PDB file of C-alpha atoms in Angstrom:
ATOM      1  CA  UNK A   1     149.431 234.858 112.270  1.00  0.00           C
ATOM      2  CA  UNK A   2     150.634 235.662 115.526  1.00  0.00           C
ATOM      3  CA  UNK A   3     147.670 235.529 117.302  1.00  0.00           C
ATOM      4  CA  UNK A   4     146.478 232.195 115.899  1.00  0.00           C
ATOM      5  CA  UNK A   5     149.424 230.887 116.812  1.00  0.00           C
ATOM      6  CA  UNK A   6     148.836 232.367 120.331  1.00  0.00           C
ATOM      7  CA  UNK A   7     145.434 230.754 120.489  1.00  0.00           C
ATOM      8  CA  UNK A   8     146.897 227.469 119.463  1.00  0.00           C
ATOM      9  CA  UNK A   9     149.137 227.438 122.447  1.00  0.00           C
ATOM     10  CA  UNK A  10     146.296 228.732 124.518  1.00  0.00           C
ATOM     11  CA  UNK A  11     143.466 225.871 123.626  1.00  0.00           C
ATOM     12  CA  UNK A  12     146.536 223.516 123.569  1.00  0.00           C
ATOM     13  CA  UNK A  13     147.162 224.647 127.250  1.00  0.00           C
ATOM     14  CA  UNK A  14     143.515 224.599 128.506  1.00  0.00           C
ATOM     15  CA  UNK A  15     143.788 220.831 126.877  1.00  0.00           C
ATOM     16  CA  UNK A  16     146.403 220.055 128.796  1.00  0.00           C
ATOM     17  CA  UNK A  17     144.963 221.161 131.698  1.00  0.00           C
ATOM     18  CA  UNK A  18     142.178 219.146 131.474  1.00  0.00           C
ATOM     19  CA  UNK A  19     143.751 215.972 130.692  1.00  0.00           C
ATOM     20  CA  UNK A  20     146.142 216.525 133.481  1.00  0.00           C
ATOM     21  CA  UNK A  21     143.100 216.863 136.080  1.00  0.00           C
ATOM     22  CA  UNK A  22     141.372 213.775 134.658  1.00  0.00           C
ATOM     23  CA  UNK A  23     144.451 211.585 135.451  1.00  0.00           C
ATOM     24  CA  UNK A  24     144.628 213.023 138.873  1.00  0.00           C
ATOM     25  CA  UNK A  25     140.851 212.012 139.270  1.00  0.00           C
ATOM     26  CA  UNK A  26     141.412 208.290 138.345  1.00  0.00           C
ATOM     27  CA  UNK A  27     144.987 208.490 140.481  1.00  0.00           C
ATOM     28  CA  UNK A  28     147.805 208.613 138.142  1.00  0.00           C
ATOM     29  CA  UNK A  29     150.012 210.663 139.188  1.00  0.00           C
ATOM     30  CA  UNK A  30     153.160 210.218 137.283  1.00  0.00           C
ATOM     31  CA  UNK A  31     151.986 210.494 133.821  1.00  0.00           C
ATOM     32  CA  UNK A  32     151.746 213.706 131.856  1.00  0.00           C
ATOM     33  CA  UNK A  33     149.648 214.576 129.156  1.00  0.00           C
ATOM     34  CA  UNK A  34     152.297 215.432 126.479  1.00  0.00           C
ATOM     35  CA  UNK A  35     151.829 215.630 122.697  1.00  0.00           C
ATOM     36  CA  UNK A  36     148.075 216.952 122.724  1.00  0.00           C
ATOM     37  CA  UNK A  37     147.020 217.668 119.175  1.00  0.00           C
ATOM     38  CA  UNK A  38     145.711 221.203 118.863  1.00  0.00           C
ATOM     39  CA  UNK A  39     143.408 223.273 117.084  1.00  0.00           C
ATOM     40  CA  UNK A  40     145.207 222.227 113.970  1.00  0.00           C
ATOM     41  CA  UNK A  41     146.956 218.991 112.480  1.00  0.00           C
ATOM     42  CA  UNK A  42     146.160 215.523 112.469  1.00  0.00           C
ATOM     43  CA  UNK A  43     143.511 215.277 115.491  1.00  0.00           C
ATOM     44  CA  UNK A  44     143.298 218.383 115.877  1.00  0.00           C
ATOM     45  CA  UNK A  45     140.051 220.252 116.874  1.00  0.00           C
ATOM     46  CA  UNK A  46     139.380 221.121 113.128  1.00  0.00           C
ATOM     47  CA  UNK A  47     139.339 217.290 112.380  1.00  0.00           C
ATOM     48  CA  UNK A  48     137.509 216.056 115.152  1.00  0.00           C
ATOM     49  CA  UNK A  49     134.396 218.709 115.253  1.00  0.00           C
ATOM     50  CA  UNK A  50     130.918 218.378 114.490  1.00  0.00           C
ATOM     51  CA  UNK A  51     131.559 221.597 113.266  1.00  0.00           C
ATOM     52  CA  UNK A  52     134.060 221.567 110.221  1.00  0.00           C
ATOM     53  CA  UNK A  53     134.152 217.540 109.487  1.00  0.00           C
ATOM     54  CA  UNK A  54     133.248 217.469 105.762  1.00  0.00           C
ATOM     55  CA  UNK A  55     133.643 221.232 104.989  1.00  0.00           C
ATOM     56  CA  UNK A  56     135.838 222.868 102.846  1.00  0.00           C
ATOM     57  CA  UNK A  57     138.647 223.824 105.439  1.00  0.00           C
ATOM     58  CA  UNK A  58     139.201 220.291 105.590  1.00  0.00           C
ATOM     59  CA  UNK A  59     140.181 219.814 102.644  1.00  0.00           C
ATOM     60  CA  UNK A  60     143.238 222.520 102.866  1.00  0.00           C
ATOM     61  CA  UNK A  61     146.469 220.059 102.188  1.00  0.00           C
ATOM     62  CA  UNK A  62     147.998 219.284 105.495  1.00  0.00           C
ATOM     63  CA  UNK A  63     145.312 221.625 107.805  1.00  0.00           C
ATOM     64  CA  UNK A  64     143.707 218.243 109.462  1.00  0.00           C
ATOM     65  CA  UNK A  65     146.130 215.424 108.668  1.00  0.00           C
ATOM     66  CA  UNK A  66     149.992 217.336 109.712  1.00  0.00           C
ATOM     67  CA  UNK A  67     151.576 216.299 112.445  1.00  0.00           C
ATOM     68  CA  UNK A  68     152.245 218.920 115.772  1.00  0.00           C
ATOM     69  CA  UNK A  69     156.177 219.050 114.428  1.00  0.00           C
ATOM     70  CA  UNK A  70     155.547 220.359 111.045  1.00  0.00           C
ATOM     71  CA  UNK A  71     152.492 222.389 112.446  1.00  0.00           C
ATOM     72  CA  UNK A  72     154.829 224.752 114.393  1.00  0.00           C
ATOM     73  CA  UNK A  73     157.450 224.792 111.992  1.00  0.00           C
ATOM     74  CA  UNK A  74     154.853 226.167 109.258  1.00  0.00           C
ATOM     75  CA  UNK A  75     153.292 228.687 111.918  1.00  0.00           C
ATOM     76  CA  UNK A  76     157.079 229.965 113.074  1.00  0.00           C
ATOM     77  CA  UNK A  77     157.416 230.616 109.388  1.00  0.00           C
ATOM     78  CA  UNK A  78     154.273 232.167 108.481  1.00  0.00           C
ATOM     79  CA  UNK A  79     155.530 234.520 111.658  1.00  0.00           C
ATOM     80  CA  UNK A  80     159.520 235.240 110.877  1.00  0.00           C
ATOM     81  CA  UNK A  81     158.704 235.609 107.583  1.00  0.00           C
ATOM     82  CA  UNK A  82     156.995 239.148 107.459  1.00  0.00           C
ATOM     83  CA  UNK A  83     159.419 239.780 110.393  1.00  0.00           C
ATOM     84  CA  UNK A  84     162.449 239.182 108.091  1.00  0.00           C
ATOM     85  CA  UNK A  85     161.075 241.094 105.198  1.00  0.00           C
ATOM     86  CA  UNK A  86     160.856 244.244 107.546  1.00  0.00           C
ATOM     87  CA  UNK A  87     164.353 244.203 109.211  1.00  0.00           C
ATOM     88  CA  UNK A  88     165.836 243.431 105.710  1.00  0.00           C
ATOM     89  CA  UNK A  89     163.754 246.574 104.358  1.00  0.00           C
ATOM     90  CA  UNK A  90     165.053 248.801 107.534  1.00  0.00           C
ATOM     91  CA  UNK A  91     168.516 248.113 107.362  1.00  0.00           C
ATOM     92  CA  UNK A  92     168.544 248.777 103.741  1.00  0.00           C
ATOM     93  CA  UNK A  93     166.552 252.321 104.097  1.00  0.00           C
ATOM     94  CA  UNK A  94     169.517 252.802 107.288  1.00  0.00           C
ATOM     95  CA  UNK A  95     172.141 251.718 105.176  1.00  0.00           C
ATOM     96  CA  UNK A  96     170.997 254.231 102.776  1.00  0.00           C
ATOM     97  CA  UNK A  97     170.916 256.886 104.842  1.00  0.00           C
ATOM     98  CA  UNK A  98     174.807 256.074 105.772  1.00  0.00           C
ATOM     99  CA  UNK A  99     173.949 255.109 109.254  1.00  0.00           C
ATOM    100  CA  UNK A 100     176.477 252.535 109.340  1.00  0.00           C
ATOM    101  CA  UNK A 101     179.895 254.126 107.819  1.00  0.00           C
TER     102      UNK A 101
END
């Protein structure tokens, strides 16, 4: 989950990137290119491509149509989650052992 995450940041990014350098082409220089969609959510890359228009990953509830706010909300908790589960199973097994009396 992590690493999709990490590639949504990173094609997010490159977008940016891009955008950015096409308003410094046409000479606006004091805009930003904020709110990109990425690979996911409602214009995302998923819902614009050739690719995966019409297939069945389109049709996942909320995987093309989201917007970027709940998108990161559902990928930070597809992330603590498993890292919750593990720290509440460790301190349990140290609590256990007595390792904090």
């Amino acid at each position: 989950v992590a690493l999709f995450h990490t590639i949504e940041h990173s094609y997010t990014f490159i977008r940016y990137q891009m955008i950015l350098r096409e308003l410094t082409a046409m000479d606006v220089l004091n805009a930003t290119a904020q709110g990109l969609p990425g690979i996911v959510g409602r214009d995302g890359w998923l819902a614009r491509s050739e690719w995966t228009r019409g297939t069945w990953i389109c049709t996942i509830p909320g995987l093309t149509t989201a917007v970027r706010l709940d998108i990161h909300f559902w990928w930070n908790v597809l992330e603590m989650t498993p890292l919750i589960l593990a720290g509440h199973v460790y301190l349990r097994q140290q609590a256990a052992l007595g390792k904090f009396e």
